[in-house]
Amino acid sequence: MKSKTSFPPQERAAPPSRCPDNTAFKQQRLPAWKPQLTIASVLSSFFLTGAFCLTVGVCLVLSANSIREIQVDYSDKCSDCSKLRENSSNWNKECHCFINFTLKEDILGDVFMYYGLQNFYQNHRRYMMSRSDAQLLGRNVNIQRSYCAPFSTYRNGTPMAPCGAIANSMFNDTIDLFYNHNSSVIQVPLLKTGNSWWTDKNVKFRNPESYNLSSAFAGTARPPYWQKPVYLLDEEDERNNGYVNDDFIIWMRVSAFATFRNLYRRVRRIRHFAEGLPAGNYTFHISYNFPVTKFKGRKHVILSTVVWSGGSNPFLGIAYLVSGTAATLTGFVITGIHLKLRKKKTYFQKQ
């Protein structure tokens, strides 16, 4: 009788282990610190936070209130020019208006001139995307593939420089300031350059490389609403032309709100204005080009000083005051709850 020979079963390879390595990091054995929240630490945190926020808020509010500012709305005072600009066929006709105002006290220090727009929405997504950053860097790009349409090319195929709805709607009123001093009229010297950020001037905006700007922008045309090409934005300073023009750079930084102001000029502190703007009678000479009646907008010109915290904007100080007040009140509420519970606990212990 034949005997059956039994063979051991073949050993199968063990599957790779999915367990984490036996290290302190992967096994979560690293030393840790867990704060012990006691009533003393919680209350001190709330009260210290409240005191800090209240202190900073008071300083910011007082700083904002110390700013000297005068704001002139010239939407209605230039009504004749406004009616002229309602008809787009009058784009090449000049219109000027004069706004008189009085400074009762001196505005000492650096004085900044802003233009303000009301009810002008720059935060629409399609409007914000209507630009070509590659073109603004001076590169030779096909703007038809960008988001600039319908402000990319004319019907004959000529590309616009710069393209897009933001550039096309650039604020183009010209504002000059005159000082009426002893029966004589003195033009206040204003600085056009140095108003934009360094990163914008040297990183985000560059002109095409060429021996002169007119040849660099050859074969392009100005946007439809512009009165002059981009290489002639500042006829007095050749370095302030093209895509690196300060007014153009500031306009391309769109606002998040419908009412905003942009820096336009700075008063040059020389001669009569070495200390700032003296008290007296002044006149704004405005070349009216930017229409606002179709979207029920308003236009302002603002003269203002600045402080260490910036311009005239009390929002940050008010935000700190509200946060500090909320933290302090929360601390008092927690204190009251703690005292009530401790009194109740003591009462039951006596029972």
Coordinates of C-alpha atoms in Angstrom, one line a residue, residues 57-204:
G57 CA -8.4 102.7 19.0
V58 CA -8.3 106.0 21.0
C59 CA -4.9 106.8 19.5
L60 CA -6.1 106.1 16.0
V61 CA -9.3 108.1 16.3
L62 CA -7.5 111.1 17.8
S63 CA -4.9 110.9 15.0
A64 CA -7.6 110.8 12.3
N65 CA -9.4 113.7 13.9
S66 CA -6.2 115.8 13.8
I67 CA -6.2 115.7 10.0
R68 CA -7.0 118.9 8.2
E69 CA -9.2 118.4 5.2
I70 CA -11.3 120.4 2.8
Q71 CA -13.6 118.8 0.2
V72 CA -15.2 120.5 -2.8
D73 CA -18.0 118.9 -4.8
Y74 CA -17.8 120.3 -8.3
S75 CA -20.4 118.1 -10.0
D76 CA -23.1 120.8 -10.0
K77 CA -20.8 123.8 -10.1
C78 CA -19.5 122.6 -13.5
S79 CA -23.0 121.8 -14.8
D80 CA -22.4 123.5 -18.2
C81 CA -19.4 121.3 -18.8
S82 CA -21.3 118.3 -17.5
K83 CA -24.0 118.8 -20.1
L84 CA -21.4 119.2 -22.8
R85 CA -19.8 115.9 -21.9
E86 CA -23.1 114.1 -22.0
N87 CA -22.8 114.1 -25.8
S88 CA -19.9 111.9 -26.8
S89 CA -19.5 113.8 -30.1
N90 CA -18.1 116.7 -28.1
W91 CA -15.1 114.7 -26.9
N92 CA -12.6 117.1 -28.6
K93 CA -14.1 120.3 -27.2
E94 CA -12.5 121.8 -24.2
C95 CA -14.5 123.0 -21.2
H96 CA -13.2 124.8 -18.1
C97 CA -14.8 125.8 -14.9
F98 CA -13.6 127.7 -11.8
I99 CA -14.4 126.8 -8.2
N100 CA -13.6 129.4 -5.5
F101 CA -13.1 128.5 -1.8
T102 CA -11.6 130.0 1.3
L103 CA -9.2 128.5 3.8
K104 CA -9.9 130.1 7.2
E105 CA -6.8 128.5 8.8
D106 CA -3.4 127.5 7.6
I107 CA -2.9 123.9 6.5
L108 CA 0.6 123.1 7.7
G109 CA 2.8 120.3 6.6
D110 CA 2.5 118.1 3.5
V111 CA -0.7 118.7 1.6
F112 CA -2.1 116.1 -0.7
M113 CA -4.7 116.6 -3.5
Y114 CA -7.2 113.8 -4.2
Y115 CA -10.0 113.4 -6.7
G116 CA -13.0 111.6 -5.4
L117 CA -15.7 109.7 -7.3
Q118 CA -19.1 108.6 -6.0
N119 CA -21.3 105.9 -7.3
F120 CA -18.6 104.6 -9.7
Y121 CA -18.4 100.8 -9.3
Q122 CA -15.0 99.4 -10.0
N123 CA -15.6 96.1 -8.2
H124 CA -17.5 94.4 -11.0
R125 CA -15.7 91.2 -11.9
R126 CA -15.8 91.8 -15.7
Y127 CA -14.5 95.3 -15.2
M128 CA -11.7 94.2 -12.9
M129 CA -10.5 91.5 -15.4
S130 CA -10.6 93.8 -18.4
R131 CA -6.8 94.4 -18.6
S132 CA -3.7 92.8 -19.9
D133 CA -0.9 92.6 -17.3
A134 CA 1.5 91.3 -20.0
Q135 CA 0.9 94.3 -22.1
L136 CA 1.4 96.6 -19.1
L137 CA 4.8 95.0 -18.6
G138 CA 5.8 96.2 -22.1
R139 CA 5.7 92.8 -23.7
N140 CA 4.6 92.2 -27.3
V141 CA 1.5 90.1 -26.8
N142 CA -1.7 89.3 -28.7
I143 CA -4.3 91.2 -26.8
Q144 CA -7.1 89.6 -28.7
R145 CA -6.5 86.5 -26.4
S146 CA -6.7 88.6 -23.3
Y147 CA -9.8 89.8 -21.3
C148 CA -9.7 93.3 -22.8
A149 CA -12.6 92.8 -25.2
P150 CA -14.4 94.9 -26.3
F151 CA -11.7 97.4 -25.7
S152 CA -8.9 95.4 -27.3
T153 CA -8.8 96.4 -31.0
Y154 CA -10.6 98.7 -33.4
R155 CA -12.6 97.5 -36.3
N156 CA -9.6 97.9 -38.6
G157 CA -7.6 95.6 -36.4
T158 CA -5.4 98.3 -34.7
P159 CA -4.7 97.2 -31.1
M160 CA -5.4 99.6 -28.3
A161 CA -2.6 100.6 -25.9
P162 CA -3.5 100.2 -23.1
C163 CA -6.4 97.9 -23.6
G164 CA -9.3 97.1 -21.4
A165 CA -12.2 98.8 -19.7
I166 CA -10.2 100.0 -16.7
A167 CA -7.7 101.9 -18.8
N168 CA -10.4 103.2 -21.1
S169 CA -12.4 104.7 -18.2
M170 CA -9.3 106.5 -16.7
F171 CA -10.1 109.7 -14.9
N172 CA -8.8 112.6 -17.1
D173 CA -10.0 115.8 -15.5
T174 CA -7.1 118.3 -15.1
I175 CA -7.1 120.2 -11.8
D176 CA -5.0 123.2 -11.1
L177 CA -4.9 125.2 -7.8
F178 CA -4.4 129.0 -7.6
Y179 CA -3.8 131.2 -4.6
N180 CA -5.3 134.7 -4.6
H181 CA -2.7 136.7 -2.6
N182 CA -2.8 140.5 -2.4
S183 CA -4.6 141.1 -5.7
S184 CA -2.2 138.7 -7.4
V185 CA -2.9 135.2 -8.5
I186 CA -0.2 132.6 -7.8
Q187 CA -0.4 129.1 -9.1
V188 CA 0.3 126.5 -6.4
P189 CA 3.1 124.2 -7.5
L190 CA 2.0 120.6 -7.6
L191 CA 4.0 117.4 -8.0
K192 CA 2.9 114.9 -10.6
T193 CA 5.4 112.1 -9.8
G194 CA 6.3 110.2 -6.7
N195 CA 2.6 109.5 -6.0
S196 CA 2.6 105.8 -6.9
W197 CA 4.0 102.8 -5.1
W198 CA 7.6 101.7 -5.8
T199 CA 6.5 98.2 -6.7
D200 CA 4.0 99.5 -9.3
K201 CA 6.5 101.9 -10.9
N202 CA 9.4 99.3 -11.1
V203 CA 7.7 95.9 -11.1
K204 CA 4.1 95.8 -12.4

